[in-house]
């Protein structure tokens, strides 16, 4: 009788423990699914139905992405008091993104991020003319670059953190570029408040590729305020001077004793109005810094004292284009009221150098059949108390 009682108790405990474990497993699976939600966003003039994907980590940080242009429409991070606010500029209505997105707000950029001089280049002895959309030059892949394209988005179900897989195939000759280019981008939101962006591309003909992400940041969370009070540090001893149309001259100039020295953190606005020929040409900062080191490493930090928000940027790219929002002109409403005015956002576009296809001394951006283009950038957020 006693033995039977013990056996009964043992079986009962086993069923309780096993049942709880199964229930916990169900909760874990459900929790992962809840980390990515999907909703309707709008319809483009071409009739494409656009979806919005919202990634949420365990802390409550959120990133919103649409399958038009791979655009990040919102990114919320906490301040030192735990208050979550959006820190990326964008339009208040979907039509702003669909109607050309003149500022490239939040977009994936390709085939070639930044400028190519005179909208032409030669590759393996053959000349190519590409879309001329920035004075005499081509900018960010042309008028209908990747920022205007419909991207296929899949939720990566077995990922450790909320992850989206975006893919787009650019036809041979699109915007003048050679080769059919298949591009894949992964957006991952980790539990340490980092947005990881991984790029891959393959081609069937020799081509040039330089992919980047064009989010504008304002860590204050108030998009009517300028970013000149943000303190920035860039791990670079040299930058690329530019000509009147913002094409690199080929010189690699030391930042020391110039307004371009961010080796020690300083407010963005400290030297932005200095009497300097390069600042006049860019109407502020719109230049490429030659990053120190190689491989995936920390290349920049930006701190906003008012909110305590700190953004650190990691990349394996050789350069970063720091743009201080000099061409924001107040034509559009912001998501926090007011207008997107002069210098109300900044970009840190990790990339190869501008005009590399025409400048043999720069790191090559050529991609050949059989090769795989791969790159990674991380934007990590934290706070200083």
XYZ file of C-alpha atoms in Angstrom:
385
model
C 0.000 0.000 0.000
C 2.796 2.417 0.949
C 4.771 1.575 -2.187
C 1.709 2.166 -4.371
C 1.188 5.585 -2.731
C 4.805 6.628 -3.427
C 4.471 5.508 -7.041
C 1.283 7.524 -7.411
C 2.941 10.641 -5.974
C 5.947 10.185 -8.294
C 3.724 9.859 -11.372
C 1.698 12.923 -10.323
C 4.856 15.053 -9.863
C 6.193 13.863 -13.224
C 2.985 14.877 -14.984
C 2.942 18.281 -13.266
C 6.593 19.062 -14.135
C 6.310 17.788 -17.702
C 3.037 19.648 -18.196
C 4.565 22.909 -16.906
C 7.552 22.458 -19.218
C 5.258 21.963 -22.206
C 3.254 25.033 -21.218
C 6.446 27.106 -20.878
C 7.574 25.938 -24.305
C 4.280 27.090 -25.761
C 4.771 30.497 -24.159
C 8.327 30.789 -25.535
C 7.167 29.976 -29.058
C 4.259 32.401 -28.785
C 6.574 35.119 -27.420
C 8.914 34.818 -30.387
C 6.045 35.138 -32.829
C 4.824 38.235 -31.026
C 8.223 39.919 -31.538
C 7.313 40.653 -35.180
C 3.935 41.982 -36.241
C 2.643 42.925 -39.696
C 0.126 45.554 -40.762
C -1.070 47.279 -43.938
C 0.798 50.496 -44.692
C -0.451 51.833 -48.020
C -0.580 51.401 -51.790
C 2.007 52.866 -54.168
C 1.092 54.725 -57.389
C 2.110 51.524 -59.220
C -0.476 49.552 -57.242
C 1.893 47.668 -54.927
C 0.370 46.927 -51.528
C 2.909 47.918 -48.894
C 3.215 46.207 -45.534
C 4.783 47.459 -42.326
C 6.770 45.070 -40.148
C 7.325 45.930 -36.490
C 10.210 44.281 -34.637
C 10.187 44.451 -30.829
C 12.905 43.252 -28.446
C 12.516 42.148 -24.822
C 13.193 45.687 -23.554
C 10.434 47.320 -25.605
C 12.646 48.851 -28.304
C 10.880 48.842 -31.680
C 11.921 49.125 -35.324
C 9.343 49.595 -38.081
C 10.237 48.617 -41.660
C 8.209 48.749 -44.884
C 8.709 46.660 -48.000
C 8.966 49.796 -50.131
C 12.623 50.797 -50.318
C 13.394 48.640 -47.286
C 12.677 51.846 -45.397
C 12.978 52.172 -41.628
C 10.025 54.417 -40.786
C 10.476 54.415 -37.012
C 13.050 53.383 -34.415
C 12.236 53.891 -30.749
C 14.877 53.851 -27.997
C 14.808 54.823 -24.310
C 16.313 57.932 -22.743
C 18.036 57.971 -19.346
C 14.626 57.983 -17.642
C 13.373 54.982 -19.612
C 11.164 57.039 -21.916
C 10.941 55.536 -25.407
C 10.938 57.943 -28.348
C 11.387 57.685 -32.096
C 14.897 58.816 -33.117
C 14.766 58.581 -36.938
C 13.314 61.225 -39.233
C 10.559 60.323 -41.659
C 7.335 61.352 -43.311
C 3.985 61.581 -41.558
C 2.147 59.931 -44.472
C 3.061 56.969 -46.716
C 2.825 59.187 -49.813
C 5.998 60.982 -48.751
C 8.011 57.792 -49.217
C 6.169 56.748 -52.381
C 6.629 60.129 -54.104
C 10.379 59.845 -54.717
C 11.535 60.256 -51.092
C 13.822 63.186 -52.004
C 15.784 62.963 -48.738
C 16.129 59.157 -48.863
C 14.619 58.959 -45.362
C 15.368 55.546 -43.811
C 15.973 53.816 -47.145
C 18.212 51.025 -48.362
C 20.549 52.536 -50.946
C 21.807 50.799 -54.097
C 23.155 49.837 -56.407
C 25.702 52.469 -55.511
C 25.532 54.521 -52.330
C 26.863 58.063 -52.711
C 28.019 59.792 -55.901
C 29.591 58.665 -59.172
C 31.175 61.487 -61.170
C 29.483 62.523 -64.408
C 27.162 59.508 -64.094
C 29.576 57.245 -65.951
C 32.324 54.709 -65.326
C 34.297 52.027 -67.164
C 34.541 48.420 -66.127
C 36.806 45.852 -67.784
C 37.230 48.136 -70.798
C 33.525 48.858 -71.299
C 31.948 52.275 -70.653
C 28.637 52.606 -68.813
C 26.345 55.598 -68.475
C 24.049 55.604 -65.471
C 21.181 57.807 -64.332
C 22.196 61.453 -63.865
C 20.112 62.666 -60.912
C 22.436 64.983 -58.957
C 23.623 67.766 -61.219
C 26.234 66.186 -63.488
C 26.556 63.145 -61.227
C 24.646 60.026 -60.234
C 23.588 59.791 -56.596
C 22.447 56.750 -54.581
C 21.814 54.477 -57.555
C 19.774 56.920 -59.647
C 16.314 58.419 -59.492
C 14.739 54.965 -59.246
C 17.400 53.310 -57.126
C 16.777 50.682 -54.472
C 15.051 53.296 -52.298
C 12.067 53.282 -54.700
C 11.811 49.518 -55.232
C 9.442 46.885 -53.866
C 11.376 44.499 -51.617
C 10.218 41.012 -50.752
C 10.235 40.563 -46.969
C 10.232 37.294 -45.043
C 10.268 36.769 -41.298
C 13.243 34.597 -40.321
C 11.438 32.168 -38.019
C 14.407 30.313 -36.525
C 16.458 33.418 -35.683
C 17.625 34.075 -32.108
C 16.315 37.653 -32.282
C 13.564 39.286 -34.378
C 14.918 39.244 -37.947
C 13.609 40.234 -41.362
C 15.047 39.019 -44.667
C 14.626 41.546 -47.484
C 15.395 40.617 -51.077
C 15.359 42.436 -54.396
C 16.632 41.465 -57.848
C 17.820 44.340 -60.010
C 17.627 43.590 -63.728
C 20.627 43.842 -66.034
C 20.758 47.459 -67.233
C 18.528 48.890 -64.468
C 19.455 52.583 -64.083
C 22.332 51.817 -66.483
C 24.188 49.320 -64.274
C 25.442 46.059 -65.798
C 24.453 42.598 -64.591
C 21.455 41.085 -62.864
C 22.127 41.820 -59.196
C 20.428 39.752 -56.497
C 20.506 41.572 -53.167
C 19.589 40.296 -49.712
C 19.504 42.410 -46.550
C 18.832 41.236 -42.997
C 17.484 43.547 -40.293
C 17.956 42.099 -36.786
C 16.898 43.721 -33.507
C 18.902 42.300 -30.603
C 18.143 42.330 -26.887
C 21.046 44.694 -26.193
C 19.212 47.410 -28.180
C 21.232 47.030 -31.375
C 19.941 47.115 -34.940
C 22.129 44.852 -37.048
C 22.087 45.241 -40.837
C 23.730 42.553 -42.973
C 24.072 42.947 -46.741
C 24.663 40.290 -49.416
C 24.714 40.527 -53.216
C 25.580 38.389 -56.254
C 25.755 39.222 -59.956
C 25.810 37.427 -63.298
C 28.048 40.080 -64.950
C 30.875 42.273 -63.666
C 29.300 45.277 -61.939
C 29.856 47.778 -59.119
C 28.078 47.635 -55.760
C 28.077 49.912 -52.724
C 25.108 49.319 -50.412
C 24.202 51.407 -47.370
C 21.368 52.538 -45.108
C 20.178 56.159 -45.130
C 18.420 56.739 -41.804
C 18.593 60.248 -40.349
C 19.033 60.291 -36.581
C 18.048 62.865 -33.995
C 18.652 61.424 -30.549
C 16.683 64.197 -28.842
C 13.443 62.625 -30.064
C 12.258 66.084 -31.147
C 12.625 66.450 -34.905
C 12.270 70.238 -34.888
C 15.534 70.566 -32.930
C 18.864 70.688 -34.736
C 21.502 68.024 -34.189
C 24.349 70.507 -33.682
C 24.333 69.839 -29.907
C 24.951 66.102 -30.412
C 28.486 65.106 -29.442
C 30.208 62.937 -32.045
C 33.390 60.896 -32.247
C 34.591 59.263 -35.482
C 37.472 56.799 -35.486
C 39.221 58.229 -38.549
C 42.457 60.132 -39.062
C 41.696 61.094 -42.679
C 38.792 62.240 -44.833
C 38.143 62.767 -48.539
C 38.030 66.412 -49.719
C 35.504 67.086 -52.499
C 35.076 69.406 -55.479
C 32.164 71.782 -56.146
C 29.805 68.897 -57.024
C 30.837 66.878 -53.923
C 32.949 64.354 -55.841
C 36.182 63.358 -54.039
C 39.261 65.015 -55.516
C 41.348 61.888 -54.857
C 43.267 63.452 -51.989
C 43.204 61.707 -48.614
C 43.611 64.527 -46.121
C 44.503 64.341 -42.436
C 41.728 65.599 -40.151
C 44.177 67.026 -37.618
C 43.908 70.806 -37.217
C 40.775 70.921 -39.408
C 37.031 71.132 -38.610
C 36.870 67.482 -39.721
C 38.717 66.208 -36.657
C 36.291 64.089 -34.643
C 38.949 61.793 -33.192
C 37.989 63.273 -29.820
C 34.264 63.692 -29.185
C 32.915 67.191 -29.790
C 29.559 68.837 -30.588
C 28.643 68.563 -34.258
C 28.050 72.311 -34.309
C 31.385 73.308 -32.774
C 33.230 73.824 -36.074
C 30.438 73.465 -38.623
C 30.380 77.210 -39.398
C 34.156 77.610 -39.566
C 35.742 79.446 -42.487
C 36.666 76.328 -44.416
C 36.460 75.691 -48.151
C 35.284 72.096 -47.685
C 32.475 73.094 -45.328
C 31.344 75.732 -47.809
C 31.213 73.183 -50.626
C 29.178 70.750 -48.551
C 27.094 73.442 -46.832
C 28.348 71.682 -43.709
C 29.519 68.102 -43.327
C 28.773 65.866 -46.322
C 32.038 63.980 -46.636
C 33.495 60.512 -46.399
C 35.816 59.650 -43.521
C 38.502 56.984 -44.059
C 37.989 54.706 -41.090
C 40.816 53.360 -38.974
C 41.165 49.594 -38.637
C 39.643 46.695 -40.520
C 36.915 44.152 -39.924
C 33.824 44.718 -37.802
C 34.807 47.423 -35.305
C 33.466 50.472 -33.494
C 33.795 53.462 -35.818
C 31.614 56.209 -34.330
C 29.761 57.319 -31.210
C 27.076 59.989 -30.907
C 25.794 61.268 -27.574
C 22.881 63.565 -26.751
C 23.378 65.073 -23.321
C 19.776 66.210 -22.883
C 18.306 62.698 -23.089
C 21.379 60.632 -22.247
C 20.999 58.612 -25.448
C 24.196 57.167 -26.896
C 24.463 55.568 -30.350
C 27.520 53.526 -31.276
C 28.158 52.439 -34.859
C 30.069 49.308 -35.854
C 30.961 48.322 -39.422
C 33.380 46.326 -41.547
C 33.323 48.996 -44.281
C 36.374 51.200 -45.055
C 34.445 54.484 -44.943
C 31.506 56.381 -43.508
C 29.686 59.334 -45.017
C 28.800 61.777 -42.264
C 26.019 64.057 -43.492
C 24.742 66.799 -41.203
C 21.358 67.293 -42.879
C 22.387 70.415 -44.771
C 19.767 70.022 -47.503
C 16.762 69.484 -45.236
C 14.632 72.475 -46.179
C 11.487 72.420 -44.035
C 9.110 71.410 -46.837
C 7.603 68.493 -44.932
C 5.989 67.950 -41.537
C 7.869 65.927 -38.931
C 6.469 63.049 -36.923
C 6.690 65.199 -33.768
C 5.111 68.350 -35.231
C 6.806 71.244 -36.998
C 8.978 70.857 -40.074
C 12.025 68.822 -41.100
C 14.295 71.843 -41.160
C 17.971 72.567 -41.743
C 20.228 70.162 -39.805
C 17.455 68.461 -37.844
C 18.940 65.027 -38.584
C 22.316 63.435 -39.314
C 23.352 60.339 -41.266
C 26.246 57.956 -40.727
C 26.242 55.965 -43.978
C 28.758 53.129 -43.746
C 30.121 52.341 -47.197
C 32.982 52.180 -49.671
C 34.206 55.528 -50.967
C 32.242 57.793 -53.335
C 33.234 57.597 -57.013
C 35.385 54.507 -56.457
C 34.664 53.135 -59.963
C 36.496 56.184 -61.385
C 39.301 56.345 -58.804
C 41.669 53.340 -58.932
C 43.427 54.387 -55.705
C 40.199 53.846 -53.726
C 39.115 50.396 -52.436
C 37.426 48.557 -55.290
C 33.636 48.233 -55.481
C 33.698 45.760 -58.387
C 31.717 42.547 -57.994
C 32.258 39.642 -60.390
C 30.171 36.537 -61.115
C 30.929 33.823 -58.572
C 31.797 36.357 -55.867
C 29.535 37.345 -52.979
C 29.303 40.897 -51.700
C 28.990 40.872 -47.910
C 28.931 43.714 -45.405
C 27.627 44.373 -41.895
C 26.751 47.484 -39.896
C 25.367 47.777 -36.370
C 23.664 50.748 -34.715
C 23.699 50.123 -30.966
C 21.806 52.276 -28.454
C 22.374 52.802 -24.748
C 22.165 55.621 -22.189
C 24.493 57.606 -19.986
C 22.990 58.355 -16.583
